[in-house]
């Protein structure tokens, strides 16, 4: 049997330039507007038997605004950035340029004291692989970093591919298959 998991990127909680590592701010007014604008296309995903979300306020609020009533999953939490938590990428680069270079180049490094990229991808992949594969439909609202990690894991892509994936607010990614043998399912457009 297979499983179909659609991952929905949480609506924005801040402008792109103000994004922070491991950001747990709630939806802002732009984010609430985005949800209202695309709700007609995403609300049908709420028919899934399993409805999850990242434990961040932004993911929970997005899922609730879409009527999913999702259950928070600790394994879908954002990438643990240790002491960089709450800082912008620019702030971290200004303070620790060599550490940022090392972090970007080596998926086994965690100069911030949090998770390595490999640990993060493995955590998200472990969550995917433990979903019930009995023809179930699942939807999960998560932070963009989680969706990037899920894609890299599902495609068994090299960790460096993570940096080449852009996940925009309220975009979706659908993965199908039995756990451990995922396929990317491209949809024909918004219905």
Short mmCIF file of C-alpha atoms in Angstrom, two decimals:
data_model
loop_
_atom_site.label_atom_id
_atom_site.label_comp_id
_atom_site.label_asym_id
_atom_site.label_seq_id
_atom_site.Cartn_x
_atom_site.Cartn_y
_atom_site.Cartn_z
CA UNK A 1 0.00 0.00 0.00
CA UNK A 2 1.00 3.59 -0.45
CA UNK A 3 0.62 6.84 1.37
CA UNK A 4 -0.01 10.27 -0.07
CA UNK A 5 1.35 13.16 1.99
CA UNK A 6 0.79 16.75 0.93
CA UNK A 7 3.01 19.25 2.70
CA UNK A 8 1.75 22.84 2.82
CA UNK A 9 4.19 25.65 3.58
CA UNK A 10 3.04 27.86 6.42
CA UNK A 11 1.93 31.38 5.56
CA UNK A 12 4.40 34.13 6.32
CA UNK A 13 5.05 35.43 9.79
CA UNK A 14 7.38 38.21 8.65
CA UNK A 15 8.69 39.81 5.48
CA UNK A 16 11.33 37.83 3.60
CA UNK A 17 14.04 40.29 4.65
CA UNK A 18 13.10 39.91 8.33
CA UNK A 19 13.11 36.09 8.39
CA UNK A 20 14.97 34.60 11.29
CA UNK A 21 16.49 31.22 12.05
CA UNK A 22 14.12 28.93 13.92
CA UNK A 23 11.50 31.69 13.77
CA UNK A 24 8.45 31.03 15.93
CA UNK A 25 6.56 34.26 15.34
CA UNK A 26 2.81 33.97 14.60
CA UNK A 27 1.16 34.84 11.31
CA UNK A 28 1.34 38.51 10.44
CA UNK A 29 -1.37 40.43 8.60
CA UNK A 30 0.17 39.59 5.20
CA UNK A 31 0.14 35.91 6.14
CA UNK A 32 -3.52 36.00 7.16
CA UNK A 33 -4.34 37.73 3.87
CA UNK A 34 -2.39 35.08 1.92
CA UNK A 35 -4.36 32.30 3.62
CA UNK A 36 -7.69 33.95 2.76
CA UNK A 37 -6.54 34.44 -0.85
CA UNK A 38 -5.62 30.78 -1.50
CA UNK A 39 -7.95 29.01 0.94
CA UNK A 40 -10.34 27.91 -1.82
CA UNK A 41 -7.55 25.84 -3.38
CA UNK A 42 -6.13 24.38 -0.14
CA UNK A 43 -9.23 23.75 1.99
CA UNK A 44 -10.03 20.48 0.13
CA UNK A 45 -6.78 19.03 1.51
CA UNK A 46 -8.51 19.05 4.89
CA UNK A 47 -10.43 15.95 3.77
CA UNK A 48 -7.27 13.94 4.47
CA UNK A 49 -7.64 11.32 7.18
CA UNK A 50 -4.47 12.54 8.90
CA UNK A 51 -3.88 16.27 9.44
CA UNK A 52 -0.62 17.42 11.00
CA UNK A 53 1.40 20.57 11.51
CA UNK A 54 4.73 21.77 12.74
CA UNK A 55 4.50 22.92 16.37
CA UNK A 56 5.27 26.54 15.40
CA UNK A 57 2.54 29.15 15.97
CA UNK A 58 2.65 30.08 12.27
CA UNK A 59 2.09 26.49 11.08
CA UNK A 60 -0.68 25.86 13.60
CA UNK A 61 -2.43 29.11 12.69
CA UNK A 62 -2.16 28.34 8.96
CA UNK A 63 -3.61 24.85 9.44
CA UNK A 64 -6.41 26.14 11.64
CA UNK A 65 -7.24 28.97 9.21
CA UNK A 66 -7.58 26.36 6.47
CA UNK A 67 -9.94 24.31 8.66
CA UNK A 68 -7.53 21.37 8.99
CA UNK A 69 -7.56 21.23 12.84
CA UNK A 70 -4.05 19.74 12.61
CA UNK A 71 -2.23 17.78 15.29
CA UNK A 72 1.22 19.22 16.10
CA UNK A 73 4.11 16.86 15.41
CA UNK A 74 7.41 17.50 17.24
CA UNK A 75 9.32 15.77 14.41
CA UNK A 76 8.10 18.50 12.04
CA UNK A 77 9.63 21.31 14.08
CA UNK A 78 11.92 23.75 12.30
CA UNK A 79 15.67 23.16 12.02
CA UNK A 80 17.28 23.57 15.45
CA UNK A 81 19.70 26.46 14.99
CA UNK A 82 21.09 26.50 18.51
CA UNK A 83 22.55 29.89 19.41
CA UNK A 84 21.56 31.32 16.01
CA UNK A 85 17.88 30.98 16.90
CA UNK A 86 16.03 34.26 16.44
CA UNK A 87 18.80 35.91 14.39
CA UNK A 88 18.57 36.85 10.72
CA UNK A 89 20.99 35.20 8.28
CA UNK A 90 22.63 38.61 7.82
CA UNK A 91 23.19 39.02 11.55
CA UNK A 92 24.77 35.59 11.84
CA UNK A 93 26.99 36.16 8.80
CA UNK A 94 28.21 39.46 10.26
CA UNK A 95 29.01 37.87 13.63
CA UNK A 96 30.37 34.47 12.55
CA UNK A 97 31.32 34.47 8.85
CA UNK A 98 33.68 31.46 9.07
CA UNK A 99 31.07 29.44 10.98
CA UNK A 100 28.42 30.22 8.35
CA UNK A 101 30.80 29.18 5.56
CA UNK A 102 31.50 25.89 7.35
CA UNK A 103 27.78 25.30 7.97
CA UNK A 104 26.90 25.93 4.31
CA UNK A 105 29.69 23.68 3.01
CA UNK A 106 29.46 20.68 5.33
CA UNK A 107 26.11 18.97 6.07
CA UNK A 108 27.71 17.31 9.12
CA UNK A 109 28.63 20.60 10.80
CA UNK A 110 26.63 22.49 13.41
CA UNK A 111 28.72 25.48 14.46
CA UNK A 112 25.54 26.97 15.95
CA UNK A 113 25.26 24.13 18.46
CA UNK A 114 21.95 22.82 17.09
CA UNK A 115 21.22 20.11 14.54
CA UNK A 116 23.42 19.31 11.57
CA UNK A 117 21.74 19.33 8.18
CA UNK A 118 21.99 15.53 8.07
CA UNK A 119 20.30 15.22 11.46
CA UNK A 120 17.54 17.59 10.38
CA UNK A 121 16.87 15.81 7.09
CA UNK A 122 16.98 12.46 8.89
CA UNK A 123 14.46 13.61 11.52
CA UNK A 124 11.98 14.81 8.89
CA UNK A 125 12.54 11.68 6.79
CA UNK A 126 12.03 9.47 9.83
CA UNK A 127 8.67 11.15 10.39
CA UNK A 128 7.67 10.52 6.76
CA UNK A 129 8.70 6.88 6.96
CA UNK A 130 6.61 6.21 10.06
CA UNK A 131 3.28 7.37 8.61
CA UNK A 132 0.77 4.55 8.04
CA UNK A 133 1.05 3.18 4.50
CA UNK A 134 -2.47 1.88 4.12
CA UNK A 135 -3.78 4.07 1.33
CA UNK A 136 -4.12 6.94 3.77
CA UNK A 137 -4.19 10.58 2.70
CA UNK A 138 -2.27 12.97 4.93
CA UNK A 139 -1.69 16.71 4.96
CA UNK A 140 0.89 18.56 7.03
CA UNK A 141 1.45 22.29 7.39
CA UNK A 142 5.11 22.96 8.09
CA UNK A 143 7.86 25.53 7.94
CA UNK A 144 9.61 25.94 4.56
CA UNK A 145 12.83 24.39 5.92
CA UNK A 146 10.93 21.21 6.85
CA UNK A 147 9.47 20.93 3.36
CA UNK A 148 12.91 21.39 1.81
CA UNK A 149 14.28 18.65 4.06
CA UNK A 150 11.38 16.33 3.16
CA UNK A 151 12.01 16.82 -0.55
CA UNK A 152 15.74 16.13 -0.24
CA UNK A 153 15.00 13.02 1.83
CA UNK A 154 12.24 11.69 -0.43
CA UNK A 155 14.31 12.06 -3.59
CA UNK A 156 17.43 10.70 -1.88
CA UNK A 157 19.17 13.82 -3.20
CA UNK A 158 22.55 14.94 -1.93
CA UNK A 159 22.23 17.24 1.10
CA UNK A 160 23.62 20.15 -0.94
CA UNK A 161 20.38 20.08 -2.99
CA UNK A 162 18.65 21.56 0.07
CA UNK A 163 20.09 24.98 -0.78
CA UNK A 164 18.59 24.84 -4.30
CA UNK A 165 14.96 24.44 -3.24
CA UNK A 166 12.76 27.49 -2.77
CA UNK A 167 9.58 27.00 -0.78
CA UNK A 168 7.16 29.90 -0.92
CA UNK A 169 4.41 30.50 1.62
CA UNK A 170 1.38 28.27 1.08
CA UNK A 171 3.03 26.26 -1.69
CA UNK A 172 2.46 22.50 -1.63
CA UNK A 173 4.56 19.40 -2.16
CA UNK A 174 2.94 15.98 -2.55
CA UNK A 175 4.87 12.80 -1.91
CA UNK A 176 3.46 9.35 -2.63
CA UNK A 177 4.63 5.83 -2.08
CA UNK A 178 5.38 3.34 0.60
CA UNK A 179 7.62 4.64 3.38
CA UNK A 180 11.24 4.69 2.29
CA UNK A 181 10.38 4.72 -1.42
CA UNK A 182 8.90 8.14 -2.02
CA UNK A 183 8.01 9.75 -5.32
CA UNK A 184 7.32 13.39 -6.04
CA UNK A 185 3.81 13.92 -7.40
CA UNK A 186 3.47 17.01 -9.60
CA UNK A 187 -0.08 18.32 -9.77
CA UNK A 188 -1.66 19.78 -12.89
CA UNK A 189 -2.40 23.09 -11.24
CA UNK A 190 -4.73 24.63 -8.70
CA UNK A 191 -8.28 23.31 -9.01
#
